[in-house]
mmCIF file of C-alpha atoms in Angstrom:
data_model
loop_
_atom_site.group_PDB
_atom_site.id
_atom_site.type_symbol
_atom_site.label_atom_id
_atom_site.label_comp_id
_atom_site.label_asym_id
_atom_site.label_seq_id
_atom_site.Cartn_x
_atom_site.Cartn_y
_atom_site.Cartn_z
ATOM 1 C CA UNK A 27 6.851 -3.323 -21.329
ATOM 2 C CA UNK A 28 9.094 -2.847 -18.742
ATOM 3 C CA UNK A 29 10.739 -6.322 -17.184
ATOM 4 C CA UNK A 30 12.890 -6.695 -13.418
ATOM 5 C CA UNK A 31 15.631 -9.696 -13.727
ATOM 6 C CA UNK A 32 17.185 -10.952 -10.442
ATOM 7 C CA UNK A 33 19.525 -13.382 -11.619
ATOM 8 C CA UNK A 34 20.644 -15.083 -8.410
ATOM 9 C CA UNK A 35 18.029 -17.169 -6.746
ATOM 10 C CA UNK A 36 19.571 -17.778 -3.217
ATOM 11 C CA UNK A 37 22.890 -15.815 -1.473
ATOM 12 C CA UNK A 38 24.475 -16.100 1.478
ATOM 13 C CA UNK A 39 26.826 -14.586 4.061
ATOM 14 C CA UNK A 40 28.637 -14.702 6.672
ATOM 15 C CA UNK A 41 27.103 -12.331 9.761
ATOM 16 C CA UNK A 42 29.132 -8.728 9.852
ATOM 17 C CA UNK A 43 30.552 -9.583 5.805
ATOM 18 C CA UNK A 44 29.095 -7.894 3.060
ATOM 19 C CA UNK A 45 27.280 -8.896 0.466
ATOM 20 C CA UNK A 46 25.789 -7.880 -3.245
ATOM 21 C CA UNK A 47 22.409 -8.482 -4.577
ATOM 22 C CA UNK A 48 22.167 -7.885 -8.759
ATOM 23 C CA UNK A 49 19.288 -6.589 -10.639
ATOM 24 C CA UNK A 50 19.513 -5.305 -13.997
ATOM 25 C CA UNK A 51 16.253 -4.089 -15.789
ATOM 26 C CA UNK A 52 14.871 -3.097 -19.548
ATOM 27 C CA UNK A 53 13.297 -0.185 -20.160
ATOM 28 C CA UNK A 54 13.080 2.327 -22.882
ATOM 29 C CA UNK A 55 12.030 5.283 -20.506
ATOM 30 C CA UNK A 56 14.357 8.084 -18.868
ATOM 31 C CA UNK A 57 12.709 8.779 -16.021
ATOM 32 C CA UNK A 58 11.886 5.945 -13.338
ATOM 33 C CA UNK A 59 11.968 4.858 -9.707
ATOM 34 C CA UNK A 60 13.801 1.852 -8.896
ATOM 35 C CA UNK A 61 13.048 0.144 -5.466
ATOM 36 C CA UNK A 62 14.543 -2.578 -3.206
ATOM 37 C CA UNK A 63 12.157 -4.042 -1.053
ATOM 38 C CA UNK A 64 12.589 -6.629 1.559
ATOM 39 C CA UNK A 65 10.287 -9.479 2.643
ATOM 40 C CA UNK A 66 11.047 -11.950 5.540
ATOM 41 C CA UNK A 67 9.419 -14.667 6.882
ATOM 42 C CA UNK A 68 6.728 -12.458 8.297
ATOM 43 C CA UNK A 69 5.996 -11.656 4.854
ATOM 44 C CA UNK A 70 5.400 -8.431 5.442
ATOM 45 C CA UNK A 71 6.741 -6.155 2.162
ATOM 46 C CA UNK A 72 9.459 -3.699 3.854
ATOM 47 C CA UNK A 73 11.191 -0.816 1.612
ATOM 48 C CA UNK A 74 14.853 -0.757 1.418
ATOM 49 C CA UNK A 75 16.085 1.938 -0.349
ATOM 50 C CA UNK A 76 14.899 3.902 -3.782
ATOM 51 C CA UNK A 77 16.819 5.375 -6.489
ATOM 52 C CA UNK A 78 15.247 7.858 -9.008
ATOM 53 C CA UNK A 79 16.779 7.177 -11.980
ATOM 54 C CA UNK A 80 17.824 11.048 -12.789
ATOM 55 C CA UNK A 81 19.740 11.408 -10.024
ATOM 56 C CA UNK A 82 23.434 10.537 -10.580
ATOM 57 C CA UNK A 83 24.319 9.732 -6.734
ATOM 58 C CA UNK A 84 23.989 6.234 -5.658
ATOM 59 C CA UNK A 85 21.239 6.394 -2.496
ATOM 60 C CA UNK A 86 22.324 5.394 0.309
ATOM 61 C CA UNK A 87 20.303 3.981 3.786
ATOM 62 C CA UNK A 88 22.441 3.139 6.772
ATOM 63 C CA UNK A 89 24.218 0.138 5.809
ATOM 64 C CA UNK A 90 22.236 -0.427 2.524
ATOM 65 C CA UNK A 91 23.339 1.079 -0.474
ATOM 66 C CA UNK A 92 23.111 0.664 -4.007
ATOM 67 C CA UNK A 93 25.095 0.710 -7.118
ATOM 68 C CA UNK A 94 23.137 2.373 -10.228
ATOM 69 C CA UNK A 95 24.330 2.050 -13.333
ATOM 70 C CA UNK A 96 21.671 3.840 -15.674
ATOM 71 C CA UNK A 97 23.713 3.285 -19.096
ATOM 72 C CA UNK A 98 24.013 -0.496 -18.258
ATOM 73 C CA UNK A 99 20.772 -1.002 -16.742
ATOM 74 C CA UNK A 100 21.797 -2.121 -13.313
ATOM 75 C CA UNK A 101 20.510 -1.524 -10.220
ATOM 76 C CA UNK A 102 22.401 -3.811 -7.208
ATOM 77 C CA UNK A 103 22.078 -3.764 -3.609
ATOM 78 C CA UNK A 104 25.112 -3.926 -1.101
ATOM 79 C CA UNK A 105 24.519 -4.523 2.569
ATOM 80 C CA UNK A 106 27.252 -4.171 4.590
ATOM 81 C CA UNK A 107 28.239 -5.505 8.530
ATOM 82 C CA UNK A 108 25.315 -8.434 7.031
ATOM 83 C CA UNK A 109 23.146 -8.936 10.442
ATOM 84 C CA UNK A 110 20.719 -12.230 11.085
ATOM 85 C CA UNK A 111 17.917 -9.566 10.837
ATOM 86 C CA UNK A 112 18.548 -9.435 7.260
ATOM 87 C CA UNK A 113 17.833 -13.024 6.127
ATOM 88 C CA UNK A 114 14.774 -12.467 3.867
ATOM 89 C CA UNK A 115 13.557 -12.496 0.377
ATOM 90 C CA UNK A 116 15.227 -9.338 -1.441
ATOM 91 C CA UNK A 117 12.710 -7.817 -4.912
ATOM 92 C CA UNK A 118 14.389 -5.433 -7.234
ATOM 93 C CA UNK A 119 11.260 -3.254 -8.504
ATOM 94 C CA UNK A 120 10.924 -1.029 -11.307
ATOM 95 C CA UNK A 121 8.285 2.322 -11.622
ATOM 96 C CA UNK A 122 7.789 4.558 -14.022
ATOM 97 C CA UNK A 123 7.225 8.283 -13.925
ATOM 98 C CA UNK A 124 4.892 8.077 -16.492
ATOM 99 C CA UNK A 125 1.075 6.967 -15.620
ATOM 100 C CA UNK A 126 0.030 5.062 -12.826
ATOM 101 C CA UNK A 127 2.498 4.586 -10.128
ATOM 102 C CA UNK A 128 2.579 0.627 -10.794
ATOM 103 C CA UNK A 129 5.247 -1.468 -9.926
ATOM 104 C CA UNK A 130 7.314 -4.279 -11.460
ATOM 105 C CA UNK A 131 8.910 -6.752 -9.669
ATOM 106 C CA UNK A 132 11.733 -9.094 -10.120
ATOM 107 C CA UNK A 133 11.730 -12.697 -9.210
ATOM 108 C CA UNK A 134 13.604 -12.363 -5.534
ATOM 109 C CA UNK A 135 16.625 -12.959 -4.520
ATOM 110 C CA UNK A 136 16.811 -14.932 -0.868
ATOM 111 C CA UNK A 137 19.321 -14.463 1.458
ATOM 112 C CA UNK A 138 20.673 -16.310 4.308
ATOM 113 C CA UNK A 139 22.849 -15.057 6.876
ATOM 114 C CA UNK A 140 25.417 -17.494 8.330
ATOM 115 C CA UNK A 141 26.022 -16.845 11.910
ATOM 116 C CA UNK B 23 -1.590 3.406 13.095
ATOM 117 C CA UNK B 24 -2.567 0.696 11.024
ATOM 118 C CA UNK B 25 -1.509 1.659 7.790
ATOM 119 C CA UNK B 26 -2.857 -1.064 4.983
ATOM 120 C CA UNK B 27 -4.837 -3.810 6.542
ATOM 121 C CA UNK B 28 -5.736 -6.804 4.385
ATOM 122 C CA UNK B 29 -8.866 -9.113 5.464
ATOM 123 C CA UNK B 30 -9.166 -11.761 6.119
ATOM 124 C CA UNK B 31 -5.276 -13.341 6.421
ATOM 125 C CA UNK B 32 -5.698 -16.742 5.092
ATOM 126 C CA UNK B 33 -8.157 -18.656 3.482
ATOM 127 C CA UNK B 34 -9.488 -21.833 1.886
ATOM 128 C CA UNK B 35 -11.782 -21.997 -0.550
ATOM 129 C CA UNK B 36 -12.975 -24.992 -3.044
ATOM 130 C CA UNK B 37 -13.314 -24.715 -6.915
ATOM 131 C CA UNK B 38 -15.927 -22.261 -7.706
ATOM 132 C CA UNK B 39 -17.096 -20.534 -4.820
ATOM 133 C CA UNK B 40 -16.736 -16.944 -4.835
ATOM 134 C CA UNK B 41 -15.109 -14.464 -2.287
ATOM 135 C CA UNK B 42 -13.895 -11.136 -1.825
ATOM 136 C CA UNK B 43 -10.541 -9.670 -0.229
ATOM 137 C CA UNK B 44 -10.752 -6.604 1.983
ATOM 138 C CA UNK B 45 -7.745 -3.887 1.814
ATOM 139 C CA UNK B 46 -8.384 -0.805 3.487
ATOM 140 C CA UNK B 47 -5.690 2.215 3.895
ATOM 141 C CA UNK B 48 -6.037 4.667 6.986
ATOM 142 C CA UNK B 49 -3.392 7.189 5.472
ATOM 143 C CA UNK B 50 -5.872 8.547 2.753
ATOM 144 C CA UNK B 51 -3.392 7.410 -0.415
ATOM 145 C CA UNK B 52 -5.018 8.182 -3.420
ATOM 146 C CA UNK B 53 -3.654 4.651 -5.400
ATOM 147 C CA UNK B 54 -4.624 1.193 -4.320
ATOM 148 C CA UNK B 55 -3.266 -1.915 -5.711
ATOM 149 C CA UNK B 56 -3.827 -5.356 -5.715
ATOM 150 C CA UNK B 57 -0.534 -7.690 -6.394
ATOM 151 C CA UNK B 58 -0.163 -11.951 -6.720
ATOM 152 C CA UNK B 59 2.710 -13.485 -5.221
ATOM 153 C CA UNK B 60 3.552 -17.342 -6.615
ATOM 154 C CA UNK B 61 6.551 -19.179 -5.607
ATOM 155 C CA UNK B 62 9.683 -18.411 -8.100
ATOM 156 C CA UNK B 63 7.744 -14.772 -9.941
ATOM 157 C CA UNK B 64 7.744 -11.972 -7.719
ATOM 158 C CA UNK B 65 4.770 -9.813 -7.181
ATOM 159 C CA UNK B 66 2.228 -9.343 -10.418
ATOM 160 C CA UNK B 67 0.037 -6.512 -10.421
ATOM 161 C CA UNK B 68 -3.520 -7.817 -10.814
ATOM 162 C CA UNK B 69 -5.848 -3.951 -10.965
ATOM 163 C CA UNK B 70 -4.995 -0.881 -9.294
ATOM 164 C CA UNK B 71 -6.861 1.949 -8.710
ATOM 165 C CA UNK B 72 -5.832 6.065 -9.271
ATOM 166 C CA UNK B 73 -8.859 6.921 -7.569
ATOM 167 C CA UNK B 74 -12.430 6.403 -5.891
ATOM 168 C CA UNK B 75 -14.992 5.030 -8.346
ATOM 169 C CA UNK B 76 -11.589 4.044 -10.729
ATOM 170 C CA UNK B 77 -10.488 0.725 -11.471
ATOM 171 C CA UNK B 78 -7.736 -0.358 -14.229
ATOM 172 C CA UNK B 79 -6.305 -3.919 -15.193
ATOM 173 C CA UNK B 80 -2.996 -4.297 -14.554
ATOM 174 C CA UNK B 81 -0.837 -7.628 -15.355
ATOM 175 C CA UNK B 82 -3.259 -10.607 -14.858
ATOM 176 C CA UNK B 83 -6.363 -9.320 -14.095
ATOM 177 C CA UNK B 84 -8.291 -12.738 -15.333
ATOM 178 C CA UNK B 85 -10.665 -14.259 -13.228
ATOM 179 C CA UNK B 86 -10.765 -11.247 -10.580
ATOM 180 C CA UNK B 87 -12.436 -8.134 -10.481
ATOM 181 C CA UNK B 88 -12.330 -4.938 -8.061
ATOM 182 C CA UNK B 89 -13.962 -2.143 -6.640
ATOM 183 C CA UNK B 90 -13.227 1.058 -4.679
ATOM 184 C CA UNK B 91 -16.344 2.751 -3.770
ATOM 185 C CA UNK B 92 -14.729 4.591 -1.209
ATOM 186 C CA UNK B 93 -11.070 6.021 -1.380
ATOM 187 C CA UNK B 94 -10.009 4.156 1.823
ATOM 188 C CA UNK B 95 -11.558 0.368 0.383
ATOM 189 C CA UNK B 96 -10.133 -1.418 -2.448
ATOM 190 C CA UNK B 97 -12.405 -4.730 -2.788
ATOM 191 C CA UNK B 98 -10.970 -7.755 -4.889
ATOM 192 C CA UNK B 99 -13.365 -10.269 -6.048
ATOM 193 C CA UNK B 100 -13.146 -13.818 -7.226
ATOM 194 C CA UNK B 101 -16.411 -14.574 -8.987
ATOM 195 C CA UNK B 102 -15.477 -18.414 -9.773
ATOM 196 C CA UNK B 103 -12.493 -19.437 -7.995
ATOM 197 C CA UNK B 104 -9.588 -22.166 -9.686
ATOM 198 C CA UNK B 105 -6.771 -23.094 -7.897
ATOM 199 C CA UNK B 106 -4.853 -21.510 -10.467
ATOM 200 C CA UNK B 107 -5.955 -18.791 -8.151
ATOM 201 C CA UNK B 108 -3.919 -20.254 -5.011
ATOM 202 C CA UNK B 109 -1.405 -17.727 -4.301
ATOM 203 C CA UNK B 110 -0.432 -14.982 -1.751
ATOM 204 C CA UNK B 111 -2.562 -11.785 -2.766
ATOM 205 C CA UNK B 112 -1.115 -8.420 -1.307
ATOM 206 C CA UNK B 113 -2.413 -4.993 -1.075
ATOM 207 C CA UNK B 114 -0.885 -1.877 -1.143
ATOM 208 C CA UNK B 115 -1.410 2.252 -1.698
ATOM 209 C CA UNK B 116 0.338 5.292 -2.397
ATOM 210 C CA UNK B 117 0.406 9.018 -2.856
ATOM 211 C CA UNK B 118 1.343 9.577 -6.200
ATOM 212 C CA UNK B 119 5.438 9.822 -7.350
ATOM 213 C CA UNK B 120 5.777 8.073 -3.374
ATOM 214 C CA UNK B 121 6.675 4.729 -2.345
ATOM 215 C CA UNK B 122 3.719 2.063 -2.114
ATOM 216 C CA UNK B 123 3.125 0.982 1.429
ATOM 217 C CA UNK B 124 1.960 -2.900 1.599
ATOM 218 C CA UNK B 125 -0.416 -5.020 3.640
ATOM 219 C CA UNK B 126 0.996 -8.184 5.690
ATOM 220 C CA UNK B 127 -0.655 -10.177 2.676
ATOM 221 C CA UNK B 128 -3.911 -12.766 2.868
ATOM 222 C CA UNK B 129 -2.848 -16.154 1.795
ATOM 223 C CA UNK B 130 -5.740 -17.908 -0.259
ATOM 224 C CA UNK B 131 -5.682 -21.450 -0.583
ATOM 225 C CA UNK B 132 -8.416 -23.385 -3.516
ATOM 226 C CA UNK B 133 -9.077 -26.763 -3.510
#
C-alpha cells in the first residue's frame, strides 16, 4: 500500500518570503498523480497544483510550484511572495494510475503567515 | 454552480442512533467518494464509488455503509453510531485520471 508522510507539523513565514512544504511518499508503482491540496479555516478542500509522476518538468501554478524528485520519492511545495491568504492546512496526496482514482493523504502540514 | 454539496453541515448525534450523509455532484463525475478527517491523520478514504449501482470499501469502511442509486447521489450510512465515529466526513467526485473536486465537509459530532 501506498503511504503520504508530511514530516513538519506546523511552518511559518514571514508575508512576501518564501517558504517549503516536504512530502516524500512510498510507492512501488511508476505511474501516479501526486496532488497538493489546500484547506483553510473554511475547510473547504482547494487544489494546489498536480504533478504526474512521468513527466520530468516540475508543475508550476502562479506562485506555487513544486520540486519532484521521482528517484528519491519527494514531492515538496514552494510558495513564493507567501500572502495572509495562504495560512491554511497544506495535504500532500498520492493517486495511482492504476484502478480507482482513490486518494492518499498525508497528515498536513499548517502554515501560518506572519504579517 | 454548485459543484459537490454535502448535507446536512454539522451534526450531533448520541451513541447508537443511526443517520445518513447526503453528497450530491451536479457536474455528472462518474467517481464518488466518501473521506474521514480526524485531528493529526489527514483524510482516510472510507468507500468510493466507480459508478451508479457500485460501491467499494476503501480504508476504514467499519461501521458505515453507502449507496449510489443514482450517479449524481452518493449516500453514507451509519447504522449504529460510536463516537469513535466523531470526525469531519467529506465528499468528493471525479472524472476518471482528473482531479477530485470536494464538498465544504459535514462535521458529525456523537455523544
Amino acid at each position: 500500500a501506498q503511504t503520504v508522510t508530511q514530516s513538519q507539523p506546523e511552518m511559518s513565514v514571514q508575508e512576501a518570503e518564501t517558504v517549503t512544504l516536504s512530502c516524500t511518499y512510498d510507492t512501488s508503482e511508476s505511474d501516479y498523480y501526486l496532488f497538493w491540496y489546500k484547506q483553510p479555516p473554511s475547510r473547504q478542500m482547494i487544489l494546489v497544483i498536480r504533478q504526474e509522476a512521468y513527466k520530468q518538468q516540475n508543475a508550476t501554478e502562479n506562485r506555487f510550484s513544486v520540486n519532484f524528485q521521482k528517484a528519491a520519492k519527494s514531492f515538496s511545495l514552494k510558495i513564493s511572495d507567501s500572502q495572509l491568504g495562504d495560512a491554511a492546512m497544506y495535504f500532500c496526496a498520492y493517486k495511482s494510475n492504476f484502478g480507482n482514482e482513490k486518494l492518499t493523504f498525508g497528515t498536513g502540514t499548517r502554515l501560518t503567515i506572519i504579517p | 454552480n454548485a459543484g459537490v454539496t454535502q448535507t446536512p453541515k454539522f451534526r450531533v448525534l448520541k451513541t447508537g442512533q443511526s443517520m445518513t450523509l447526503l453528497c450530491a455532484q451536479d457536474m455528472n463525475h462518474e467517481y464518488m467518494y466518501w473521506y474521514r478527517q480526524d485531528p493529526g491523520m489527514g483524510l482516510r478514504l472510507i468507500h468510493y464509488s466507480v459508478g451508479e449501482g457500485t460501491t467499494a470499501k476503501g480504508e476504514v469502511p467499519d461501521g458505515y455503509n453507502v449507496s449510489r442509486l443514482k450517479k449524481q447521489n452518493f449516500l453514507l450510512g451509519l447504522e449504529s453510531a460510536a463516537p469513535s465515529q466523531t470526525s469531519v466526513y467529506f465528499c468528493a467526485s471525479s472524472e476518471p485520471y482528473q482531479p477530485q473536486h470536494f464538498g465544504d465537509g459535514t462535521r458529525l459530532s456523537i455523544l
